[in-house]
Amino acid sequence: MLKRILFFALVLMIGIVPLFAQDMELAGPAECPEGDATISVAGGSVGGELAQLESAAAAFTANCPNVTIEILQMPDSATERLNIYLQTWEAQSADIDVFQVDVIWPAIIAPHVVDMNEYLSEEEIGMYFADMIAGQTVDGRLVAVPWFSDAPGLYVRTDLTEEYGVEIPTTWDELTVAAQTVQDAHRAATGNEDFWGYVWQGNDYEGLTCDAHEWLVAETGETFISAEGEVNVTDEAWIAALDRAAGWVGTISPEGVTTYQEEESRAVFQAGNAAFMRNWPYAYNLGNGEDSAVAGMFDWVPLPAGASRIGACLGGWQIAVSQYSDNVDAAVAVAKYFASFEQLKARALSENGNPPTMPSVYEDADIAASPLMSRLGPILGTAYARPSVATGERYGEASALFSAAVHSVLTGEASSEDAMADLEVALEDLLASME
Ligand code: GLC
């Protein structure tokens, strides 16, 4: 897995070579289904996602006026989105035809979605990174089509690190010191007590699972359940990393960070009120947008390392078609178009800058010239997957146990040792119940 991710990153860094030459004819206009149809799409609205989705829908319906697309705006939290999806699937509801689904959910969604192998040609499937297709294949069924990839990095106010003579941190310990130094110096220089050293995602949801997985993988080289199915939450260096993170709350990070998701962190950073931020690629173009106070003042680099490595959370979103849809053919046509070459490119160049899932898109001259894409390769190379393969359809429960336990430490409700000892038992019980 890691080797493949590194390969993917390398491909991004060197620019893609003819090895990946693809038939561009496939990137043509939308294929229209027969007859009138109304298709509901449950999509994200993090950053500029909604605008992007609406423009994709408008492009499709301009070409296929027999189709009406309704965009259903889902909560930003991946955890909340999954809960909504599970409720509609439980009811076998035809209300949502097309779902935007997280990279960690293939086993969870499998019973409720159509097999995209039946609707896409081999050539069409071959357009996507083979690894991503493999990751979305459950018992031979392609449960979702890769839509955009994701890996987080460290956003750095380079104007301030330069001004105050601080090196860009490459370890979590260095980050702790650098954030405090810039925060102290900048507060003293400006009197702005709302200026913070470091913002990240500390709310109790899937995003905290990602942030904490990063501290854990950095120290131990493994996530909270290893590929071999071993629970990994009591290592001493990890306990210390957890204490370090709890120590950030109220010192280099606002007290409220334990309620932050991605967008709350971005709001603080983009207003010019943070030296460093952990966030996904989508914050890059937005941070350089016209309404950003920090446009042109920051860089985006790989996350800090721990004793073992850099453990960036491998993220990404797919598009899936509901088995309960009343019009699967039209739903598939919409899904295919949304994940087409043309739309992947548009999305990557949009203010949301979502990384494409087709090698051929990276070959495109506009993409290769984009400042975001040139930073992406090294960051994707640091990515490490959450334990969604080892936990399968129980991933959501495992992740919820992990984030709740970490959250209790961040808010001071429990000591790191106690919280992790209890978590170890709970995760072992969960694994045992799967046998
Ligand atoms: C990003 C990632 C996704 C992850 C989520 C957590 O959207 O792409 O995989 O689950 O963040 O907040």
Short mmCIF file of C-alpha atoms and ligand atoms in Angstrom, two decimals:
data_model
loop_
_atom_site.label_atom_id
_atom_site.label_comp_id
_atom_site.label_asym_id
_atom_site.label_seq_id
_atom_site.Cartn_x
_atom_site.Cartn_y
_atom_site.Cartn_z
CA MET A 1 0.00 0.00 0.00
CA LEU A 2 2.65 2.47 1.12
CA LYS A 3 4.79 1.63 -1.88
CA ARG A 4 1.87 2.38 -4.13
CA ILE A 5 1.13 5.69 -2.45
CA LEU A 6 4.78 6.65 -2.80
CA PHE A 7 4.61 5.72 -6.45
CA PHE A 8 1.53 7.85 -6.87
CA ALA A 9 3.36 10.75 -5.19
CA LEU A 10 6.39 10.24 -7.40
CA VAL A 11 4.22 10.31 -10.47
CA LEU A 12 2.86 13.65 -9.29
CA MET A 13 6.31 15.05 -8.60
CA ILE A 14 7.89 14.15 -11.89
CA GLY A 15 4.86 15.01 -13.95
CA ILE A 16 3.24 12.15 -15.72
CA VAL A 17 4.95 10.43 -18.58
CA PRO A 18 3.60 8.62 -21.61
CA LEU A 19 3.22 5.50 -19.50
CA PHE A 20 -0.14 6.91 -18.55
CA ALA A 21 -1.17 8.18 -21.96
CA GLN A 22 -4.93 7.75 -22.11
CA ASP A 23 -7.60 7.99 -24.68
CA MET A 24 -8.83 11.55 -24.24
CA GLU A 25 -11.95 10.81 -26.26
CA LEU A 26 -13.34 9.37 -23.07
CA ALA A 27 -13.35 12.86 -21.61
CA GLY A 28 -16.08 13.92 -23.96
CA PRO A 29 -19.49 15.36 -23.15
CA ALA A 30 -21.95 13.73 -20.79
CA GLU A 31 -23.76 10.61 -21.99
CA CYS A 32 -27.46 11.37 -21.64
CA PRO A 33 -29.84 8.76 -20.27
CA GLU A 34 -33.12 8.09 -22.03
CA GLY A 35 -36.32 9.74 -20.79
CA ASP A 36 -36.92 12.37 -18.16
CA ALA A 37 -35.34 11.91 -14.77
CA THR A 38 -34.74 13.79 -11.53
CA ILE A 39 -31.58 12.74 -9.78
CA SER A 40 -30.75 13.70 -6.18
CA VAL A 41 -27.11 13.98 -5.30
CA ALA A 42 -25.94 14.05 -1.66
CA GLY A 43 -22.78 16.09 -1.79
CA GLY A 44 -20.36 17.94 0.46
CA SER A 45 -20.15 21.67 0.94
CA VAL A 46 -16.76 22.04 2.59
CA GLY A 47 -15.09 25.22 1.31
CA GLY A 48 -16.14 25.74 -2.31
CA GLU A 49 -17.47 22.21 -2.84
CA LEU A 50 -21.10 23.15 -3.25
CA ALA A 51 -20.41 25.75 -5.95
CA GLN A 52 -18.31 23.15 -7.73
CA LEU A 53 -21.08 20.59 -7.56
CA GLU A 54 -23.62 23.08 -8.84
CA SER A 55 -21.48 23.99 -11.81
CA ALA A 56 -20.96 20.30 -12.64
CA ALA A 57 -24.72 19.76 -12.43
CA ALA A 58 -25.36 22.78 -14.67
CA ALA A 59 -22.87 21.47 -17.25
CA PHE A 60 -24.57 18.06 -17.25
CA THR A 61 -28.11 19.38 -17.55
CA ALA A 62 -27.14 21.85 -20.29
CA ASN A 63 -26.10 18.82 -22.31
CA CYS A 64 -28.93 16.57 -21.12
CA PRO A 65 -31.98 18.80 -20.54
CA ASN A 66 -34.12 15.73 -19.88
CA VAL A 67 -32.38 15.36 -16.50
CA THR A 68 -32.96 17.55 -13.44
CA ILE A 69 -30.29 17.36 -10.74
CA GLU A 70 -31.10 18.20 -7.13
CA ILE A 71 -28.10 18.81 -4.94
CA LEU A 72 -28.66 17.84 -1.32
CA GLN A 73 -26.22 19.67 0.89
CA MET A 74 -24.79 17.33 3.51
CA PRO A 75 -23.13 18.29 6.82
CA ASP A 76 -19.38 18.95 6.68
CA SER A 77 -18.66 16.25 9.24
CA ALA A 78 -17.97 12.88 7.59
CA THR A 79 -19.36 11.20 10.71
CA GLU A 80 -22.68 13.03 10.45
CA ARG A 81 -22.88 12.36 6.73
CA LEU A 82 -22.43 8.65 7.26
CA ASN A 83 -25.19 8.63 9.86
CA ILE A 84 -27.58 10.31 7.43
CA TYR A 85 -26.66 7.86 4.68
CA LEU A 86 -27.13 4.88 6.96
CA GLN A 87 -30.61 6.06 7.88
CA THR A 88 -31.67 6.43 4.24
CA TRP A 89 -30.21 3.03 3.38
CA GLU A 90 -31.83 1.41 6.37
CA ALA A 91 -35.17 2.64 5.01
CA GLN A 92 -34.15 1.55 1.47
CA SER A 93 -35.16 5.05 0.47
CA ALA A 94 -35.09 6.16 -3.16
CA ASP A 95 -34.77 9.81 -2.04
CA ILE A 96 -31.04 9.97 -2.73
CA ASP A 97 -29.75 8.50 -5.99
CA VAL A 98 -26.09 9.49 -5.90
CA PHE A 99 -23.86 9.70 -2.84
CA GLN A 100 -20.52 11.38 -2.22
CA VAL A 101 -18.74 8.77 -0.09
CA ASP A 102 -15.58 8.80 2.00
CA VAL A 103 -12.53 6.67 1.15
CA ILE A 104 -12.89 4.73 4.42
CA TRP A 105 -16.41 3.47 3.81
CA PRO A 106 -16.30 0.90 0.96
CA ALA A 107 -17.32 -2.05 3.14
CA ILE A 108 -20.01 0.03 4.85
CA ILE A 109 -21.66 1.20 1.63
CA ALA A 110 -21.23 -2.08 -0.29
CA PRO A 111 -24.66 -3.57 0.51
CA HIS A 112 -26.48 -0.42 -0.63
CA VAL A 113 -24.85 0.65 -3.88
CA VAL A 114 -24.72 -0.69 -7.42
CA ASP A 115 -21.64 -2.40 -8.86
CA MET A 116 -20.08 0.26 -11.08
CA ASN A 117 -18.24 -2.51 -12.98
CA GLU A 118 -21.58 -3.15 -14.63
CA TYR A 119 -21.86 0.40 -15.92
CA LEU A 120 -18.31 1.51 -16.75
CA SER A 121 -16.19 -0.09 -19.46
CA GLU A 122 -12.79 -1.52 -18.56
CA GLU A 123 -11.28 1.35 -20.45
CA GLU A 124 -13.21 3.88 -18.42
CA ILE A 125 -12.23 2.22 -15.15
CA GLY A 126 -8.62 2.10 -16.38
CA MET A 127 -8.59 5.90 -16.48
CA TYR A 128 -8.42 6.06 -12.66
CA PHE A 129 -5.46 5.25 -10.42
CA ALA A 130 -5.56 1.46 -10.18
CA ASP A 131 -4.96 1.60 -6.45
CA MET A 132 -7.98 3.73 -5.83
CA ILE A 133 -10.13 1.38 -7.88
CA ALA A 134 -8.76 -1.56 -5.87
CA GLY A 135 -9.54 0.30 -2.65
CA GLN A 136 -13.17 0.73 -3.70
CA THR A 137 -13.60 -2.87 -4.80
CA VAL A 138 -15.40 -5.10 -2.29
CA ASP A 139 -15.78 -8.79 -3.17
CA GLY A 140 -15.18 -7.96 -6.82
CA ARG A 141 -17.79 -5.18 -6.88
CA LEU A 142 -16.72 -1.61 -7.65
CA VAL A 143 -18.76 0.19 -5.00
CA ALA A 144 -17.76 3.75 -5.89
CA VAL A 145 -15.81 5.73 -8.48
CA PRO A 146 -12.85 7.79 -7.21
CA TRP A 147 -13.72 11.48 -7.34
CA PHE A 148 -10.94 13.28 -5.51
CA SER A 149 -8.00 12.31 -3.43
CA ASP A 150 -6.89 14.02 -0.22
CA ALA A 151 -3.89 14.28 2.06
CA PRO A 152 -3.27 17.00 4.63
CA GLY A 153 -0.21 19.14 5.10
CA LEU A 154 0.95 21.99 7.30
CA TYR A 155 -0.08 25.49 6.27
CA VAL A 156 2.64 27.92 7.33
CA ARG A 157 2.51 31.71 7.50
CA THR A 158 5.94 32.07 5.90
CA ASP A 159 5.82 35.86 6.16
CA LEU A 160 5.73 35.48 9.97
CA THR A 161 8.20 32.61 10.30
CA GLU A 162 10.63 34.75 8.28
CA GLU A 163 9.89 37.91 10.24
CA TYR A 164 10.45 36.19 13.60
CA GLY A 165 13.38 34.02 12.45
CA VAL A 166 11.61 30.68 12.96
CA GLU A 167 12.46 27.60 10.85
CA ILE A 168 9.57 25.70 9.31
CA PRO A 169 9.04 22.82 11.78
CA THR A 170 9.65 19.27 10.61
CA THR A 171 8.75 17.43 13.85
CA TRP A 172 5.77 17.77 16.17
CA ASP A 173 8.06 18.91 18.98
CA GLU A 174 9.49 21.61 16.73
CA LEU A 175 5.99 22.66 15.73
CA THR A 176 5.02 23.07 19.40
CA VAL A 177 7.97 25.41 19.98
CA ALA A 178 7.67 27.28 16.67
CA ALA A 179 3.95 27.91 17.19
CA GLN A 180 4.56 29.30 20.66
CA THR A 181 7.43 31.51 19.43
CA VAL A 182 5.48 33.03 16.53
CA GLN A 183 2.38 33.43 18.70
CA ASP A 184 4.28 35.27 21.46
CA ALA A 185 6.20 37.48 19.04
CA HIS A 186 3.19 38.34 16.92
CA ARG A 187 0.93 39.08 19.88
CA ALA A 188 3.64 41.34 21.32
CA ALA A 189 4.11 43.11 17.97
CA THR A 190 0.41 43.58 17.16
CA GLY A 191 -1.46 43.35 20.47
CA ASN A 192 -3.76 40.81 18.76
CA GLU A 193 -4.66 38.35 21.53
CA ASP A 194 -6.80 36.38 19.05
CA PHE A 195 -3.68 35.32 17.20
CA TRP A 196 -2.81 31.64 17.77
CA GLY A 197 0.19 29.43 17.04
CA TYR A 198 -1.59 26.36 15.69
CA VAL A 199 -5.11 25.47 14.55
CA TRP A 200 -6.31 21.96 13.74
CA GLN A 201 -9.39 19.71 14.10
CA GLY A 202 -10.20 18.77 17.71
CA ASN A 203 -13.94 18.17 17.56
CA ASP A 204 -15.11 14.62 18.28
CA TYR A 205 -15.69 13.32 14.73
CA GLU A 206 -13.90 11.63 11.81
CA GLY A 207 -11.62 14.66 11.41
CA LEU A 208 -10.16 14.15 14.89
CA THR A 209 -9.63 10.50 14.05
CA CYS A 210 -7.47 11.80 11.19
CA ASP A 211 -5.52 14.35 13.26
CA ALA A 212 -4.85 11.87 16.08
CA HIS A 213 -4.05 9.03 13.63
CA GLU A 214 -1.35 11.38 12.33
CA TRP A 215 0.27 11.81 15.76
CA LEU A 216 0.02 8.04 16.34
CA VAL A 217 1.42 6.94 12.97
CA ALA A 218 4.18 9.54 13.32
CA GLU A 219 5.35 7.98 16.59
CA THR A 220 4.64 4.27 16.08
CA GLY A 221 4.54 3.81 12.30
CA GLU A 222 1.07 2.23 12.62
CA THR A 223 -2.52 3.35 12.96
CA PHE A 224 -4.88 2.44 15.83
CA ILE A 225 -5.56 -1.01 14.41
CA SER A 226 -2.65 -2.38 12.42
CA ALA A 227 -2.93 -4.15 9.09
CA GLU A 228 -2.55 -7.41 11.09
CA GLY A 229 -5.54 -6.51 13.23
CA GLU A 230 -3.54 -5.57 16.36
CA VAL A 231 -4.84 -2.73 18.52
CA ASN A 232 -2.15 -0.04 18.80
CA VAL A 233 -3.11 2.64 21.32
CA THR A 234 -0.87 2.20 24.37
CA ASP A 235 2.63 2.88 23.05
CA GLU A 236 4.51 5.24 25.38
CA ALA A 237 5.56 7.67 22.66
CA TRP A 238 1.95 7.89 21.51
CA ILE A 239 0.73 8.55 25.08
CA ALA A 240 3.30 11.36 25.24
CA ALA A 241 2.12 12.70 21.86
CA LEU A 242 -1.44 12.74 23.16
CA ASP A 243 -0.34 14.65 26.26
CA ARG A 244 1.52 17.07 24.00
CA ALA A 245 -1.65 17.68 21.97
CA ALA A 246 -3.72 18.15 25.14
CA GLY A 247 -1.08 20.69 26.19
CA TRP A 248 -1.69 22.70 22.99
CA VAL A 249 -5.31 23.38 23.98
CA GLY A 250 -5.46 26.86 25.47
CA THR A 251 -1.73 27.54 24.93
CA ILE A 252 -0.81 27.52 21.22
CA SER A 253 -4.36 26.60 20.13
CA PRO A 254 -7.59 28.27 21.22
CA GLU A 255 -9.62 26.46 23.92
CA GLY A 256 -12.33 26.11 21.28
CA VAL A 257 -10.10 23.91 19.11
CA THR A 258 -11.78 20.89 20.74
CA THR A 259 -14.91 21.92 18.80
CA TYR A 260 -13.16 22.72 15.52
CA GLN A 261 -13.65 20.94 12.22
CA GLU A 262 -11.77 21.80 9.02
CA GLU A 263 -13.78 24.93 8.27
CA GLU A 264 -13.37 26.45 11.75
CA SER A 265 -9.59 26.05 11.47
CA ARG A 266 -9.60 27.57 8.00
CA ALA A 267 -11.66 30.54 9.18
CA VAL A 268 -9.06 31.39 11.85
CA PHE A 269 -6.08 30.89 9.53
CA GLN A 270 -7.63 32.72 6.60
CA ALA A 271 -8.51 35.70 8.78
CA GLY A 272 -4.80 36.02 9.59
CA ASN A 273 -5.16 34.69 13.14
CA ALA A 274 -2.91 31.63 13.11
CA ALA A 275 0.74 30.89 12.36
CA PHE A 276 0.23 27.21 11.43
CA MET A 277 -2.74 25.10 10.40
CA ARG A 278 -3.23 21.39 9.69
CA ASN A 279 -5.55 21.08 6.74
CA TRP A 280 -6.38 19.38 3.44
CA PRO A 281 -5.53 20.67 -0.06
CA TYR A 282 -8.87 22.48 -0.39
CA ALA A 283 -7.64 25.28 1.90
CA TYR A 284 -4.82 26.25 -0.48
CA ASN A 285 -6.62 27.97 -3.35
CA LEU A 286 -9.24 29.33 -0.97
CA GLY A 287 -6.48 30.81 1.20
CA ASN A 288 -5.10 32.54 -1.85
CA GLY A 289 -8.54 33.83 -2.87
CA GLU A 290 -9.64 37.42 -3.05
CA ASP A 291 -11.44 37.39 0.28
CA SER A 292 -8.50 35.88 2.17
CA ALA A 293 -6.40 38.04 4.52
CA VAL A 294 -3.42 35.72 4.00
CA ALA A 295 -3.32 35.42 0.19
CA GLY A 296 0.29 35.01 -0.94
CA MET A 297 1.59 34.92 2.64
CA PHE A 298 1.69 31.19 3.31
CA ASP A 299 3.08 27.90 2.09
CA TRP A 300 1.79 24.33 2.35
CA VAL A 301 4.34 21.67 3.32
CA PRO A 302 4.34 18.06 4.61
CA LEU A 303 3.10 17.58 8.18
CA PRO A 304 5.67 17.31 10.97
CA ALA A 305 7.15 13.86 11.70
CA GLY A 306 7.35 11.90 14.93
CA ALA A 307 9.95 9.32 15.97
CA SER A 308 8.90 7.00 13.15
CA ARG A 309 7.68 8.95 10.09
CA ILE A 310 5.13 11.45 8.83
CA GLY A 311 1.66 9.95 9.14
CA ALA A 312 -0.67 12.13 7.05
CA CYS A 313 -4.21 10.74 6.98
CA LEU A 314 -5.02 9.37 3.54
CA GLY A 315 -8.39 10.86 2.62
CA GLY A 316 -10.54 11.24 -0.44
CA TRP A 317 -14.08 11.06 -1.74
CA GLN A 318 -15.84 8.83 -4.23
CA ILE A 319 -19.17 8.84 -6.00
CA ALA A 320 -21.60 5.95 -5.59
CA VAL A 321 -25.04 5.12 -6.95
CA SER A 322 -27.78 3.82 -4.67
CA GLN A 323 -29.26 0.37 -5.26
CA TYR A 324 -32.58 1.84 -4.11
CA SER A 325 -32.63 4.52 -6.83
CA ASP A 326 -35.70 4.54 -9.07
CA ASN A 327 -33.52 5.45 -12.04
CA VAL A 328 -30.13 3.80 -11.80
CA ASP A 329 -29.22 4.50 -15.44
CA ALA A 330 -29.71 8.25 -15.09
CA ALA A 331 -27.98 8.24 -11.69
CA VAL A 332 -24.99 6.42 -13.18
CA ALA A 333 -24.84 8.89 -16.07
CA VAL A 334 -24.65 11.78 -13.59
CA ALA A 335 -22.08 10.01 -11.41
CA LYS A 336 -19.91 9.18 -14.44
CA TYR A 337 -20.00 12.74 -15.63
CA PHE A 338 -19.16 14.17 -12.21
CA ALA A 339 -16.11 11.89 -12.06
CA SER A 340 -15.11 12.49 -15.71
CA PHE A 341 -11.76 13.86 -16.87
CA GLU A 342 -13.36 17.21 -17.60
CA GLN A 343 -14.92 17.54 -14.16
CA LEU A 344 -11.87 16.25 -12.28
CA LYS A 345 -9.81 18.90 -14.01
CA ALA A 346 -12.37 21.63 -13.32
CA ARG A 347 -12.52 20.63 -9.67
CA ALA A 348 -8.74 20.63 -9.31
CA LEU A 349 -8.49 24.11 -10.78
CA SER A 350 -11.46 25.47 -8.84
CA GLU A 351 -11.16 27.45 -5.62
CA ASN A 352 -11.48 24.10 -3.84
CA GLY A 353 -8.46 22.56 -5.58
CA ASN A 354 -9.42 18.91 -5.01
CA PRO A 355 -6.69 16.48 -6.19
CA PRO A 356 -7.75 14.45 -9.25
CA THR A 357 -8.04 10.67 -9.27
CA MET A 358 -6.89 10.07 -12.87
CA PRO A 359 -3.20 10.05 -13.83
CA SER A 360 -4.06 11.68 -17.16
CA VAL A 361 -5.45 14.79 -15.45
CA TYR A 362 -2.04 15.42 -13.88
CA GLU A 363 -0.55 15.42 -17.40
CA ASP A 364 -2.70 18.35 -18.33
CA ALA A 365 -0.61 21.52 -18.74
CA ASP A 366 -2.98 23.68 -16.65
CA ILE A 367 -2.87 21.19 -13.80
CA ALA A 368 0.91 20.79 -13.97
CA ALA A 369 1.29 24.58 -13.79
CA SER A 370 -0.95 24.97 -10.75
CA PRO A 371 0.93 26.00 -7.56
CA LEU A 372 -1.26 23.70 -5.47
CA MET A 373 -0.56 20.63 -7.59
CA SER A 374 3.19 21.26 -7.49
CA ARG A 375 3.06 21.09 -3.67
CA LEU A 376 0.79 18.07 -3.57
CA GLY A 377 3.22 15.31 -4.64
CA PRO A 378 5.48 15.33 -1.57
CA ILE A 379 2.46 15.65 0.72
CA LEU A 380 0.63 12.69 -0.82
CA GLY A 381 3.84 10.72 -0.40
CA THR A 382 3.47 11.05 3.40
CA ALA A 383 -0.04 9.57 3.49
CA TYR A 384 -1.00 6.52 5.53
CA ALA A 385 -4.40 4.82 5.47
CA ARG A 386 -6.80 4.58 8.38
CA PRO A 387 -7.75 1.03 9.44
CA SER A 388 -10.79 0.73 7.18
CA VAL A 389 -9.66 -2.56 5.65
CA ALA A 390 -9.02 -4.27 9.01
CA THR A 391 -12.37 -3.09 10.42
CA GLY A 392 -14.46 -3.26 7.23
CA GLU A 393 -18.12 -2.50 7.84
CA ARG A 394 -17.31 -1.76 11.51
CA TYR A 395 -14.92 1.09 10.63
CA GLY A 396 -17.34 3.82 11.73
CA GLU A 397 -17.66 2.30 15.20
CA ALA A 398 -13.89 1.82 15.59
CA SER A 399 -13.21 5.38 14.51
CA ALA A 400 -15.89 6.77 16.85
CA LEU A 401 -14.32 4.92 19.79
CA PHE A 402 -10.90 6.29 18.86
CA SER A 403 -11.95 9.91 18.40
CA ALA A 404 -14.10 9.92 21.57
CA ALA A 405 -11.20 8.60 23.66
CA VAL A 406 -8.77 11.14 22.19
CA HIS A 407 -11.30 13.93 22.68
CA SER A 408 -11.71 13.04 26.37
CA VAL A 409 -7.96 13.55 26.80
CA LEU A 410 -7.93 16.85 24.90
CA THR A 411 -10.73 18.25 27.06
CA GLY A 412 -9.11 17.03 30.28
CA GLU A 413 -11.96 14.63 31.13
CA ALA A 414 -9.60 11.65 31.27
CA SER A 415 -5.87 11.02 31.55
CA SER A 416 -4.18 9.73 28.42
CA GLU A 417 -3.21 6.46 30.15
CA ASP A 418 -6.73 5.73 31.39
CA ALA A 419 -8.43 6.76 28.15
CA MET A 420 -6.10 4.61 26.07
CA ALA A 421 -6.32 1.59 28.41
CA ASP A 422 -10.14 1.72 28.12
CA LEU A 423 -9.94 2.27 24.37
CA GLU A 424 -7.70 -0.77 23.98
CA VAL A 425 -10.31 -2.96 25.67
CA ALA A 426 -13.16 -1.44 23.63
CA LEU A 427 -11.35 -1.91 20.31
CA GLU A 428 -10.37 -5.48 21.22
CA ASP A 429 -14.00 -6.24 22.06
CA LEU A 430 -15.08 -4.78 18.75
CA LEU A 431 -12.55 -6.88 16.84
CA ALA A 432 -13.52 -9.99 18.80
CA SER A 433 -17.19 -9.44 17.92
CA MET A 434 -16.23 -9.45 14.23
CA GLU A 435 -14.71 -12.94 14.35
C1 GLC B 1 -11.41 14.90 4.41
C2 GLC B 1 -10.94 13.57 3.86
C3 GLC B 1 -11.79 12.46 4.37
C4 GLC B 1 -11.84 12.50 5.89
C5 GLC B 1 -12.33 13.84 6.37
C6 GLC B 1 -12.27 13.96 7.89
O1 GLC B 1 -12.63 15.24 3.85
O2 GLC B 1 -10.93 13.56 2.47
O3 GLC B 1 -11.30 11.21 3.93
O4 GLC B 1 -12.60 11.46 6.43
O5 GLC B 1 -11.54 14.88 5.81
O6 GLC B 1 -12.76 15.18 8.33
#
